Amino acid sequence: MNAKYYGKLIFELSHSGRRGYSLPDETVDGECQLPASLCRQSEPALPEVDELTVVRHYTNMSNNNFGVDTGFYPLGSCTMKYNPKINEEVCRDRAFNDVHPLQSAASVQGSLEAYYDLKELLAKICGMADFTLNPFAGAHGELTGLMVIKAYHRSRGDSKRTKIIVPDSAHGTNPASAARCGFEVVEVKSKPDGRIDVEELKPLLGDDIAGMMMTNPNTLGLFEYEIPEIAALIHGCGGLMYYDGANLNPLLGICRPGDMGFDVMHINLHKTFSTPHGGGGPGSGPVGVRAGLEKFLPLPKVVKNDDGTFAVEEESADSLGSISAFLGNIAVQLKAYAYILTMGSDNLKRVGPMAVLNAMYVREKLKSKYELPITGVCKHEFVFNGLRDKSTGVTTLDVAKRLLDFGFHAPTIYFPLLFHEALMIEPTENESKETLDEFISVMLRIADEAQAEPEKVKSAPHDTPISRLDEVMAAREPRLTYRQLTDNPINA
């Protein structure tokens, strides 16, 4: 990268009189006077740069971005898998991209058919009766699913059910979504092996339980094999089972949430079915329900007519109502649709087993240097409790920062909260053995450096555009806009 542009602001490259454009002379006939309220009182403080400088600046800035197209992204619990370019081409097709959400159903039959087909495919994959694709994100899907549970109990005149049971290992959005929906959150503890303690669950049950939220495999990457008993207990007290689909990826081709006894679930399309996420989007959190709960799904609904055409249902006496603008994030929906059709049923069944194999391979290769608090077979992800040898004071944060020097994105750190030095790794099914071996080699090297050169690890990263930040200060006092320097570089 050219040092002139490396890490500099476009304002710092400004020189008085430089231009990167040439506008034609004014050709408007007659006088055109703007209202005084719309006129600037002073010239805008814009950088003065030539076109080539602008191009190089933003090109070099873009090279600092990291994503699955540029390197390995082992971000646990987020399934940052490869997004095939054909998916992008499909969602950008003008037939989908140029439609207006207020067009008549007759004029957007293709978009409605794609929506309908995708929800039917998701229902089959997950063992559910029906889906809505309207929620914009996973947490939005959680809220929608919990609203379905509330609507179900209200339809039966059962107003006493005000509590949702959430495991102590749950994603943070679970208790937040339940509280936002107006439920009281009741925590159930995990056993030493990381799975839900059924004996701890039993005393929590009663006629005030609306349901229970679970992730399977759980946040530690472990399969909750006592789900049939848990589901029987929750159903026995009149509650419903909610499946957090954030970790659905390793189940593809192995089992379905609906078959386990779950009544309501959401899927992170931007995890399980490509479209890696980040920076707040893009997302999509479809919600599925078992038979008997379809009428509570939100509006609008896409339905198929007897003649094979598609319509949008805007009214329903039992629906919980609208939870989003129109029919959700169609761009992400189309990417997921393309992904599923491209994979086909046979290849889709290979996703889960391959994700599990990759995770187990990495875990077994690293457990000699990194503390593995829970043994046994993991699924798509696993959690270390930092380095085995912590005598030099090198922390999980230090390991994550040092990884950046080798061109790898850091895994999730300090989550779940069950372990003080948690380091969560998820390789996904996409990565080759060569990539995994390189990552393993670097992780082992960092473990050795932690013993031989601890200060080198503690002061990392060394080879990135920005060295280690004061993260507390950055969070408390973020600088989100350019602040003009006192020597006014614009006029330099």
Tab-separated table of C-alpha atoms in Angstrom:
chain	number	residue	atom	x	y	z
A	1	MET	CA	0.000	0.000	0.000
A	2	ASN	CA	1.251	3.482	-0.858
A	3	ALA	CA	2.435	5.104	2.367
A	4	LYS	CA	1.033	8.450	1.215
A	5	TYR	CA	-2.506	7.117	1.508
A	6	TYR	CA	-1.958	4.649	4.318
A	7	GLY	CA	-4.324	5.539	7.153
A	8	LYS	CA	-4.708	9.192	6.102
A	9	LEU	CA	-7.959	11.120	5.987
A	10	ILE	CA	-9.027	12.544	2.647
A	11	PHE	CA	-8.886	16.002	4.240
A	12	GLU	CA	-5.182	15.530	4.986
A	13	LEU	CA	-4.509	14.996	1.273
A	14	SER	CA	-6.155	18.302	0.364
A	15	HIS	CA	-4.288	21.078	-1.498
A	16	SER	CA	-5.803	24.427	-2.384
A	17	GLY	CA	-6.903	24.688	-6.008
A	18	ARG	CA	-6.920	20.939	-6.753
A	19	ARG	CA	-9.955	19.675	-8.672
A	20	GLY	CA	-11.130	16.241	-9.720
A	21	TYR	CA	-14.067	17.335	-11.857
A	22	SER	CA	-15.164	19.796	-14.514
A	23	LEU	CA	-18.764	20.962	-14.677
A	24	PRO	CA	-20.329	22.500	-17.814
A	25	ASP	CA	-21.255	26.155	-17.916
A	26	GLU	CA	-24.692	27.052	-16.635
A	27	THR	CA	-27.301	26.461	-19.312
A	28	VAL	CA	-30.474	27.311	-17.405
A	29	ASP	CA	-32.502	29.954	-19.205
A	30	GLY	CA	-33.830	32.796	-17.114
A	31	GLU	CA	-33.160	33.652	-13.509
A	32	CYS	CA	-33.408	30.912	-10.906
A	33	GLN	CA	-33.259	32.250	-7.384
A	34	LEU	CA	-33.193	29.855	-4.403
A	35	PRO	CA	-34.995	30.896	-1.222
A	36	ALA	CA	-32.640	32.524	1.242
A	37	SER	CA	-33.383	29.816	3.814
A	38	LEU	CA	-31.847	27.220	1.488
A	39	CYS	CA	-28.673	29.156	0.706
A	40	ARG	CA	-25.394	28.522	2.547
A	41	GLN	CA	-23.886	31.446	4.389
A	42	SER	CA	-20.345	30.145	3.919
A	43	GLU	CA	-18.475	27.795	1.615
A	44	PRO	CA	-18.533	24.117	2.671
A	45	ALA	CA	-15.268	22.788	4.135
A	46	LEU	CA	-14.605	20.173	1.491
A	47	PRO	CA	-11.242	18.606	0.608
A	48	GLU	CA	-9.586	19.839	-2.581
A	49	VAL	CA	-8.078	16.805	-4.315
A	50	ASP	CA	-7.590	15.469	-7.825
A	51	GLU	CA	-9.512	12.431	-9.078
A	52	LEU	CA	-6.580	9.997	-8.949
A	53	THR	CA	-5.886	10.865	-5.310
A	54	VAL	CA	-9.552	10.219	-4.466
A	55	VAL	CA	-9.511	6.853	-6.263
A	56	ARG	CA	-6.306	5.729	-4.567
A	57	HIS	CA	-7.462	6.922	-1.173
A	58	TYR	CA	-10.740	5.017	-1.185
A	59	THR	CA	-9.223	1.960	-2.871
A	60	ASN	CA	-6.594	1.722	-0.156
A	61	MET	CA	-9.228	2.309	2.499
A	62	SER	CA	-11.286	-0.557	1.083
A	63	ASN	CA	-8.262	-2.838	1.321
A	64	ASN	CA	-8.416	-2.428	5.092
A	65	ASN	CA	-11.837	-4.099	5.195
A	66	PHE	CA	-11.907	-7.713	6.316
A	67	GLY	CA	-14.507	-10.263	5.288
A	68	VAL	CA	-14.919	-13.892	4.299
A	69	ASP	CA	-13.792	-13.041	0.762
A	70	THR	CA	-10.402	-11.857	2.051
A	71	GLY	CA	-9.587	-14.244	4.893
A	72	PHE	CA	-10.604	-16.787	7.509
A	73	TYR	CA	-13.349	-15.526	9.811
A	74	PRO	CA	-13.721	-17.970	12.758
A	75	LEU	CA	-16.281	-15.845	14.607
A	76	GLY	CA	-18.038	-18.212	17.005
A	77	SER	CA	-21.868	-18.132	17.178
A	78	CYS	CA	-22.100	-16.008	14.044
A	79	THR	CA	-21.517	-18.508	11.212
A	80	MET	CA	-19.633	-16.185	8.869
A	81	LYS	CA	-19.776	-18.497	5.873
A	82	TYR	CA	-18.959	-17.801	2.245
A	83	ASN	CA	-21.621	-16.014	0.206
A	84	PRO	CA	-21.424	-17.245	-3.442
A	85	LYS	CA	-21.420	-14.406	-5.970
A	86	ILE	CA	-24.368	-15.916	-7.829
A	87	ASN	CA	-26.459	-14.961	-4.781
A	88	GLU	CA	-25.494	-11.319	-5.228
A	89	GLU	CA	-26.312	-11.430	-8.925
A	90	VAL	CA	-29.769	-12.853	-8.218
A	91	CYS	CA	-30.729	-10.273	-5.610
A	92	ARG	CA	-29.495	-7.417	-7.814
A	93	ASP	CA	-31.511	-8.498	-10.824
A	94	ARG	CA	-33.660	-5.579	-11.972
A	95	ALA	CA	-36.746	-7.800	-11.922
A	96	PHE	CA	-36.422	-7.824	-8.115
A	97	ASN	CA	-34.357	-4.746	-7.395
A	98	ASP	CA	-36.426	-2.165	-9.262
A	99	VAL	CA	-39.889	-3.049	-7.964
A	100	HIS	CA	-41.738	-0.779	-5.561
A	101	PRO	CA	-43.256	-2.260	-2.373
A	102	LEU	CA	-46.575	-0.573	-3.105
A	103	GLN	CA	-46.968	-2.168	-6.525
A	104	SER	CA	-49.985	-4.396	-7.045
A	105	ALA	CA	-49.584	-8.123	-6.371
A	106	ALA	CA	-50.333	-8.818	-10.036
A	107	SER	CA	-47.274	-6.812	-11.104
A	108	VAL	CA	-44.787	-8.510	-8.726
A	109	GLN	CA	-45.707	-12.169	-9.086
A	110	GLY	CA	-42.051	-13.199	-9.388
A	111	SER	CA	-41.080	-11.621	-6.064
A	112	LEU	CA	-44.121	-13.112	-4.325
A	113	GLU	CA	-43.401	-16.544	-5.768
A	114	ALA	CA	-39.802	-16.397	-4.509
A	115	TYR	CA	-41.061	-15.359	-1.048
A	116	TYR	CA	-43.627	-18.162	-0.983
A	117	ASP	CA	-41.225	-20.843	-2.253
A	118	LEU	CA	-38.557	-19.852	0.275
A	119	LYS	CA	-40.903	-20.052	3.243
A	120	GLU	CA	-42.082	-23.468	2.041
A	121	LEU	CA	-38.478	-24.681	1.748
A	122	LEU	CA	-37.619	-23.378	5.220
A	123	ALA	CA	-40.666	-25.116	6.679
A	124	LYS	CA	-39.563	-28.410	5.142
A	125	ILE	CA	-35.943	-27.987	6.256
A	126	CYS	CA	-36.958	-27.128	9.838
A	127	GLY	CA	-39.968	-29.410	10.307
A	128	MET	CA	-42.420	-26.527	10.732
A	129	ALA	CA	-45.893	-25.923	9.272
A	130	ASP	CA	-45.416	-22.350	8.059
A	131	PHE	CA	-43.016	-19.402	8.056
A	132	THR	CA	-43.058	-15.628	7.810
A	133	LEU	CA	-40.035	-13.918	6.254
A	134	ASN	CA	-40.993	-10.447	7.474
A	135	PRO	CA	-38.588	-9.941	10.460
A	136	PHE	CA	-35.442	-7.992	9.587
A	137	ALA	CA	-32.944	-9.738	11.899
A	138	GLY	CA	-32.415	-12.602	14.310
A	139	ALA	CA	-33.358	-10.605	17.404
A	140	HIS	CA	-36.347	-9.211	15.510
A	141	GLY	CA	-37.313	-12.809	14.779
A	142	GLU	CA	-37.004	-13.673	18.472
A	143	LEU	CA	-39.351	-10.834	19.377
A	144	THR	CA	-41.810	-11.907	16.680
A	145	GLY	CA	-41.735	-15.532	17.826
A	146	LEU	CA	-42.356	-14.511	21.414
A	147	MET	CA	-45.260	-12.374	20.244
A	148	VAL	CA	-46.684	-15.477	18.578
A	149	ILE	CA	-46.418	-17.312	21.907
A	150	LYS	CA	-48.160	-14.429	23.695
A	151	ALA	CA	-50.904	-14.308	21.042
A	152	TYR	CA	-51.438	-18.061	21.411
A	153	HIS	CA	-51.961	-17.860	25.172
A	154	ARG	CA	-54.197	-14.806	24.873
A	155	SER	CA	-56.367	-16.579	22.305
A	156	ARG	CA	-57.074	-19.205	24.954
A	157	GLY	CA	-57.887	-16.608	27.588
A	158	ASP	CA	-54.807	-17.615	29.572
A	159	SER	CA	-53.439	-14.359	30.961
A	160	LYS	CA	-51.418	-15.847	33.826
A	161	ARG	CA	-48.504	-16.948	31.635
A	162	THR	CA	-46.071	-14.105	32.124
A	163	LYS	CA	-42.714	-15.924	32.397
A	164	ILE	CA	-40.166	-17.179	29.858
A	165	ILE	CA	-37.446	-19.618	30.916
A	166	VAL	CA	-33.997	-18.868	29.467
A	167	PRO	CA	-30.792	-20.928	30.036
A	168	ASP	CA	-27.797	-19.217	31.627
A	169	SER	CA	-25.793	-20.046	28.487
A	170	ALA	CA	-28.262	-18.307	26.125
A	171	HIS	CA	-27.411	-15.607	23.630
A	172	GLY	CA	-27.867	-12.192	25.203
A	173	THR	CA	-30.698	-11.354	22.839
A	174	ASN	CA	-32.895	-14.088	24.353
A	175	PRO	CA	-33.577	-12.449	27.722
A	176	ALA	CA	-33.609	-9.016	26.068
A	177	SER	CA	-36.261	-10.090	23.541
A	178	ALA	CA	-38.365	-11.743	26.235
A	179	ALA	CA	-38.233	-8.647	28.430
A	180	ARG	CA	-39.056	-6.401	25.480
A	181	CYS	CA	-42.086	-8.565	24.775
A	182	GLY	CA	-43.290	-7.997	28.339
A	183	PHE	CA	-42.298	-11.348	29.840
A	184	GLU	CA	-40.501	-11.935	33.091
A	185	VAL	CA	-37.239	-13.791	32.458
A	186	VAL	CA	-36.524	-16.866	34.597
A	187	GLU	CA	-33.000	-18.293	34.358
A	188	VAL	CA	-32.275	-22.013	34.423
A	189	LYS	CA	-28.757	-23.166	35.288
A	190	SER	CA	-26.491	-25.422	33.275
A	191	LYS	CA	-24.780	-28.565	34.519
A	192	PRO	CA	-20.969	-28.828	34.690
A	193	ASP	CA	-21.051	-30.435	31.244
A	194	GLY	CA	-22.516	-27.214	29.790
A	195	ARG	CA	-26.024	-28.514	29.128
A	196	ILE	CA	-29.307	-27.517	30.766
A	197	ASP	CA	-29.863	-29.017	34.201
A	198	VAL	CA	-33.264	-30.702	33.973
A	199	GLU	CA	-33.483	-31.053	37.754
A	200	GLU	CA	-32.968	-27.277	38.092
A	201	LEU	CA	-35.698	-26.756	35.500
A	202	LYS	CA	-38.442	-28.762	37.199
A	203	PRO	CA	-39.019	-26.440	40.204
A	204	LEU	CA	-39.421	-23.473	37.828
A	205	LEU	CA	-42.457	-24.946	36.079
A	206	GLY	CA	-46.025	-23.819	36.743
A	207	ASP	CA	-49.145	-22.351	35.207
A	208	ASP	CA	-47.383	-18.979	34.830
A	209	ILE	CA	-44.823	-20.287	32.297
A	210	ALA	CA	-45.482	-19.085	28.759
A	211	GLY	CA	-42.562	-20.947	27.239
A	212	MET	CA	-38.867	-21.714	27.169
A	213	MET	CA	-36.172	-20.451	24.792
A	214	MET	CA	-33.367	-22.789	23.772
A	215	THR	CA	-30.492	-22.862	21.321
A	216	ASN	CA	-29.386	-26.238	20.011
A	217	PRO	CA	-26.509	-26.856	19.735
A	218	ASN	CA	-26.102	-24.462	22.629
A	219	THR	CA	-23.693	-21.561	22.877
A	220	LEU	CA	-20.885	-23.915	23.882
A	221	GLY	CA	-21.401	-25.888	20.689
A	222	LEU	CA	-22.906	-28.838	22.573
A	223	PHE	CA	-25.986	-30.775	21.534
A	224	GLU	CA	-28.767	-30.642	24.139
A	225	TYR	CA	-29.638	-34.352	24.087
A	226	GLU	CA	-32.292	-34.025	26.822
A	227	ILE	CA	-34.558	-31.861	24.644
A	228	PRO	CA	-37.345	-34.503	24.421
A	229	GLU	CA	-37.642	-34.550	28.218
A	230	ILE	CA	-37.384	-30.743	28.435
A	231	ALA	CA	-40.058	-30.300	25.758
A	232	ALA	CA	-42.346	-32.765	27.557
A	233	LEU	CA	-41.946	-30.810	30.813
A	234	ILE	CA	-42.682	-27.432	29.206
A	235	HIS	CA	-45.645	-28.769	27.249
A	236	GLY	CA	-46.857	-30.550	30.345
A	237	CYS	CA	-47.233	-27.254	32.208
A	238	GLY	CA	-48.929	-25.605	29.216
A	239	GLY	CA	-45.971	-23.677	27.816
A	240	LEU	CA	-44.467	-23.579	24.325
A	241	MET	CA	-40.911	-24.350	23.201
A	242	TYR	CA	-38.973	-21.642	21.326
A	243	TYR	CA	-35.932	-22.490	19.193
A	244	ASP	CA	-33.242	-19.853	18.721
A	245	GLY	CA	-31.986	-20.658	15.215
A	246	ALA	CA	-28.661	-18.866	15.506
A	247	ASN	CA	-26.925	-22.260	15.649
A	248	LEU	CA	-29.021	-24.064	13.056
A	249	ASN	CA	-26.094	-24.514	10.647
A	250	PRO	CA	-24.676	-27.746	12.173
A	251	LEU	CA	-28.116	-29.384	12.234
A	252	LEU	CA	-28.640	-29.188	8.466
A	253	GLY	CA	-28.920	-32.713	7.145
A	254	ILE	CA	-28.981	-34.206	10.664
A	255	CYS	CA	-32.189	-33.210	12.436
A	256	ARG	CA	-34.993	-30.617	12.461
A	257	PRO	CA	-36.150	-28.359	15.322
A	258	GLY	CA	-39.797	-29.243	14.674
A	259	ASP	CA	-39.036	-32.923	15.208
A	260	MET	CA	-37.403	-32.154	18.563
A	261	GLY	CA	-40.592	-30.668	19.991
A	262	PHE	CA	-40.134	-26.960	19.288
A	263	ASP	CA	-43.303	-24.980	18.549
A	264	VAL	CA	-41.847	-21.668	17.377
A	265	MET	CA	-38.435	-20.787	15.971
A	266	HIS	CA	-36.500	-18.203	14.051
A	267	ILE	CA	-33.704	-18.568	11.508
A	268	ASN	CA	-30.816	-16.214	10.885
A	269	LEU	CA	-30.848	-16.345	7.085
A	270	HIS	CA	-27.665	-14.259	7.132
A	271	LYS	CA	-25.884	-17.061	9.006
A	272	THR	CA	-27.204	-20.456	7.988
A	273	PHE	CA	-28.059	-19.634	4.387
A	274	SER	CA	-25.134	-17.380	3.365
A	275	THR	CA	-25.108	-13.548	3.313
A	276	PRO	CA	-22.439	-12.995	6.002
A	277	HIS	CA	-23.417	-10.130	8.259
A	278	GLY	CA	-21.607	-7.392	10.081
A	279	GLY	CA	-21.775	-3.703	10.830
A	280	GLY	CA	-25.430	-3.950	11.764
A	281	GLY	CA	-26.709	-5.693	8.659
A	282	PRO	CA	-27.961	-6.921	6.343
A	283	GLY	CA	-30.176	-9.422	8.110
A	284	SER	CA	-33.314	-11.484	7.973
A	285	GLY	CA	-34.938	-13.480	10.761
A	286	PRO	CA	-37.799	-15.645	9.432
A	287	VAL	CA	-40.094	-17.178	12.060
A	288	GLY	CA	-41.582	-20.647	11.747
A	289	VAL	CA	-44.410	-22.268	13.693
A	290	ARG	CA	-45.854	-25.736	14.135
A	291	ALA	CA	-49.310	-26.681	12.923
A	292	GLY	CA	-52.026	-24.821	14.799
A	293	LEU	CA	-50.038	-21.622	15.259
A	294	GLU	CA	-50.010	-20.409	11.643
A	295	LYS	CA	-52.884	-17.971	12.152
A	296	PHE	CA	-50.856	-15.954	14.661
A	297	LEU	CA	-48.035	-15.132	12.215
A	298	PRO	CA	-47.664	-11.431	11.363
A	299	LEU	CA	-49.098	-9.566	8.408
A	300	PRO	CA	-48.779	-9.183	5.526
A	301	LYS	CA	-48.826	-12.829	4.407
A	302	VAL	CA	-48.073	-14.220	0.968
A	303	VAL	CA	-50.605	-16.864	-0.048
A	304	LYS	CA	-50.965	-19.053	-3.128
A	305	ASN	CA	-54.285	-18.991	-4.958
A	306	ASP	CA	-55.963	-22.031	-6.463
A	307	ASP	CA	-54.995	-20.870	-9.962
A	308	GLY	CA	-51.291	-20.805	-9.052
A	309	THR	CA	-50.990	-17.038	-8.720
A	310	PHE	CA	-49.880	-15.299	-5.529
A	311	ALA	CA	-51.596	-12.701	-3.368
A	312	VAL	CA	-50.797	-10.632	-0.289
A	313	GLU	CA	-53.120	-11.050	2.681
A	314	GLU	CA	-53.364	-7.804	4.633
A	315	GLU	CA	-56.051	-8.644	7.196
A	316	SER	CA	-56.549	-11.448	9.689
A	317	ALA	CA	-58.490	-11.512	12.945
A	318	ASP	CA	-55.968	-13.789	14.680
A	319	SER	CA	-52.656	-12.400	13.375
A	320	LEU	CA	-50.446	-10.549	15.832
A	321	GLY	CA	-50.352	-7.710	13.287
A	322	SER	CA	-47.536	-6.057	11.377
A	323	ILE	CA	-44.001	-6.234	12.765
A	324	SER	CA	-42.091	-4.768	9.810
A	325	ALA	CA	-42.412	-2.658	6.712
A	326	PHE	CA	-43.935	-4.700	3.901
A	327	LEU	CA	-42.449	-8.207	3.415
A	328	GLY	CA	-39.055	-7.892	5.068
A	329	ASN	CA	-35.568	-7.753	3.560
A	330	ILE	CA	-36.114	-9.293	0.135
A	331	ALA	CA	-32.429	-8.990	-0.854
A	332	VAL	CA	-31.343	-11.363	1.921
A	333	GLN	CA	-34.311	-13.614	1.237
A	334	LEU	CA	-33.285	-13.952	-2.406
A	335	LYS	CA	-29.704	-14.800	-1.456
A	336	ALA	CA	-30.939	-17.551	0.849
A	337	TYR	CA	-33.316	-18.800	-1.858
A	338	ALA	CA	-30.468	-18.941	-4.387
A	339	TYR	CA	-28.209	-20.671	-1.854
A	340	ILE	CA	-30.754	-23.411	-1.090
A	341	LEU	CA	-31.596	-24.050	-4.751
A	342	THR	CA	-27.927	-24.067	-5.763
A	343	MET	CA	-26.990	-26.510	-3.006
A	344	GLY	CA	-29.916	-28.837	-3.593
A	345	SER	CA	-31.201	-31.268	-0.989
A	346	ASP	CA	-28.235	-33.655	-1.232
A	347	ASN	CA	-25.542	-31.018	-0.714
A	348	LEU	CA	-27.559	-29.171	1.917
A	349	LYS	CA	-27.498	-32.362	3.964
A	350	ARG	CA	-23.684	-32.232	3.969
A	351	VAL	CA	-23.462	-28.773	5.537
A	352	GLY	CA	-24.002	-29.821	9.166
A	353	PRO	CA	-21.627	-32.820	9.178
A	354	MET	CA	-18.864	-30.809	7.454
A	355	ALA	CA	-19.232	-27.914	9.911
A	356	VAL	CA	-18.963	-30.366	12.823
A	357	LEU	CA	-15.943	-32.115	11.298
A	358	ASN	CA	-14.066	-28.837	10.804
A	359	ALA	CA	-14.793	-27.683	14.349
A	360	MET	CA	-13.717	-30.976	15.896
A	361	TYR	CA	-10.514	-30.976	13.826
A	362	VAL	CA	-9.465	-27.495	14.960
A	363	ARG	CA	-10.386	-28.182	18.584
A	364	GLU	CA	-8.396	-31.404	18.790
A	365	LYS	CA	-5.332	-29.781	17.244
A	366	LEU	CA	-5.352	-26.858	19.697
A	367	LYS	CA	-6.413	-28.384	22.997
A	368	SER	CA	-2.800	-29.173	23.977
A	369	LYS	CA	-2.076	-25.430	24.255
A	370	TYR	CA	-5.529	-24.010	25.021
A	371	GLU	CA	-7.662	-24.948	28.003
A	372	LEU	CA	-10.729	-26.982	27.012
A	373	PRO	CA	-13.133	-26.775	29.984
A	374	ILE	CA	-15.757	-29.088	28.495
A	375	THR	CA	-14.750	-32.208	26.599
A	376	GLY	CA	-16.861	-34.567	24.527
A	377	VAL	CA	-18.137	-34.125	20.992
A	378	CYS	CA	-18.779	-30.507	19.976
A	379	LYS	CA	-20.841	-29.456	16.995
A	380	HIS	CA	-20.143	-26.374	14.883
A	381	GLU	CA	-18.211	-24.391	17.488
A	382	PHE	CA	-16.298	-24.836	20.715
A	383	VAL	CA	-15.023	-22.712	23.584
A	384	PHE	CA	-11.557	-22.584	25.111
A	385	ASN	CA	-10.903	-20.918	28.452
A	386	GLY	CA	-7.815	-19.090	27.266
A	387	LEU	CA	-4.335	-20.585	27.279
A	388	ARG	CA	-3.560	-23.666	29.330
A	389	ASP	CA	-0.509	-21.949	30.804
A	390	LYS	CA	-1.624	-18.564	32.091
A	391	SER	CA	1.519	-17.929	34.140
A	392	THR	CA	2.816	-15.087	31.949
A	393	GLY	CA	-0.460	-13.157	32.131
A	394	VAL	CA	-1.307	-13.367	28.421
A	395	THR	CA	-5.087	-13.092	28.121
A	396	THR	CA	-7.673	-14.127	25.559
A	397	LEU	CA	-7.785	-10.508	24.361
A	398	ASP	CA	-4.036	-10.614	23.750
A	399	VAL	CA	-4.334	-13.805	21.713
A	400	ALA	CA	-7.135	-12.265	19.627
A	401	LYS	CA	-5.104	-9.104	18.965
A	402	ARG	CA	-2.012	-11.101	17.974
A	403	LEU	CA	-4.066	-13.110	15.455
A	404	LEU	CA	-4.627	-9.895	13.491
A	405	ASP	CA	-0.908	-9.711	12.693
A	406	PHE	CA	-1.208	-12.973	10.767
A	407	GLY	CA	-4.175	-11.916	8.651
A	408	PHE	CA	-6.890	-13.768	10.575
A	409	HIS	CA	-10.009	-12.233	12.022
A	410	ALA	CA	-10.264	-12.883	15.746
A	411	PRO	CA	-12.803	-15.380	17.118
A	412	THR	CA	-15.483	-14.318	19.584
A	413	ILE	CA	-13.894	-13.569	22.957
A	414	TYR	CA	-15.257	-13.420	26.522
A	415	PHE	CA	-18.506	-15.071	25.484
A	416	PRO	CA	-20.261	-17.081	26.741
A	417	LEU	CA	-19.901	-15.728	30.252
A	418	LEU	CA	-19.532	-19.214	31.732
A	419	PHE	CA	-15.720	-18.995	31.439
A	420	HIS	CA	-13.480	-16.120	32.463
A	421	GLU	CA	-11.185	-16.304	29.408
A	422	ALA	CA	-13.698	-17.632	26.870
A	423	LEU	CA	-12.440	-17.995	23.291
A	424	MET	CA	-15.160	-19.242	20.924
A	425	ILE	CA	-14.185	-20.620	17.513
A	426	GLU	CA	-16.436	-21.611	14.599
A	427	PRO	CA	-14.732	-22.545	11.312
A	428	THR	CA	-17.937	-23.348	9.290
A	429	GLU	CA	-18.138	-25.998	6.589
A	430	ASN	CA	-16.649	-23.805	3.846
A	431	GLU	CA	-13.033	-23.734	4.969
A	432	SER	CA	-10.450	-26.074	3.453
A	433	LYS	CA	-8.096	-28.237	5.471
A	434	GLU	CA	-5.191	-26.078	4.279
A	435	THR	CA	-6.799	-22.923	5.697
A	436	LEU	CA	-7.614	-24.646	8.973
A	437	ASP	CA	-4.046	-25.995	9.239
A	438	GLU	CA	-2.669	-22.486	8.737
A	439	PHE	CA	-4.954	-21.115	11.443
A	440	ILE	CA	-3.972	-23.947	13.786
A	441	SER	CA	-0.280	-23.270	13.145
A	442	VAL	CA	-0.678	-19.584	13.993
A	443	MET	CA	-2.674	-20.322	17.156
A	444	LEU	CA	0.032	-22.734	18.341
A	445	ARG	CA	2.723	-20.170	17.528
A	446	ILE	CA	0.910	-17.525	19.585
A	447	ALA	CA	0.687	-19.965	22.501
A	448	ASP	CA	4.459	-20.475	22.286
A	449	GLU	CA	5.066	-16.727	22.042
A	450	ALA	CA	2.955	-16.243	25.163
A	451	GLN	CA	5.595	-18.202	27.052
A	452	ALA	CA	8.789	-17.047	25.318
A	453	GLU	CA	7.850	-13.445	24.404
A	454	PRO	CA	4.747	-12.501	26.433
A	455	GLU	CA	5.202	-8.746	25.927
A	456	LYS	CA	5.100	-9.229	22.176
A	457	VAL	CA	1.658	-10.796	22.472
A	458	LYS	CA	0.428	-8.320	25.073
A	459	SER	CA	1.299	-5.348	22.839
A	460	ALA	CA	-0.169	-6.786	19.624
A	461	PRO	CA	-1.212	-6.051	16.955
A	462	HIS	CA	1.987	-4.731	15.361
A	463	ASP	CA	1.341	-4.975	11.612
A	464	THR	CA	-2.136	-3.442	11.256
A	465	PRO	CA	-2.996	0.139	10.168
A	466	ILE	CA	-3.959	0.958	13.760
A	467	SER	CA	-2.228	-0.510	16.796
A	468	ARG	CA	-4.037	-1.541	19.967
A	469	LEU	CA	-6.720	0.945	20.890
A	470	ASP	CA	-7.968	2.119	24.237
A	471	GLU	CA	-11.238	0.239	23.709
A	472	VAL	CA	-12.926	1.654	26.801
A	473	MET	CA	-12.231	5.202	25.643
A	474	ALA	CA	-13.285	4.379	22.088
A	475	ALA	CA	-16.631	3.093	23.370
A	476	ARG	CA	-17.236	5.964	25.774
A	477	GLU	CA	-16.028	8.792	23.550
A	478	PRO	CA	-16.334	7.614	19.933
A	479	ARG	CA	-15.266	9.996	17.177
A	480	LEU	CA	-17.794	9.392	14.430
A	481	THR	CA	-17.062	12.401	12.218
A	482	TYR	CA	-13.969	14.157	10.884
A	483	ARG	CA	-12.663	16.815	13.231
A	484	GLN	CA	-10.844	19.577	11.409
A	485	LEU	CA	-7.286	20.029	12.629
A	486	THR	CA	-6.162	23.396	13.995
A	487	ASP	CA	-3.706	23.985	11.127
A	488	ASN	CA	-6.595	23.676	8.615
A	489	PRO	CA	-5.232	21.014	6.209
A	490	ILE	CA	-7.869	21.978	3.659
A	491	ASN	CA	-5.896	25.127	2.846
A	492	ALA	CA	-2.461	23.550	3.189
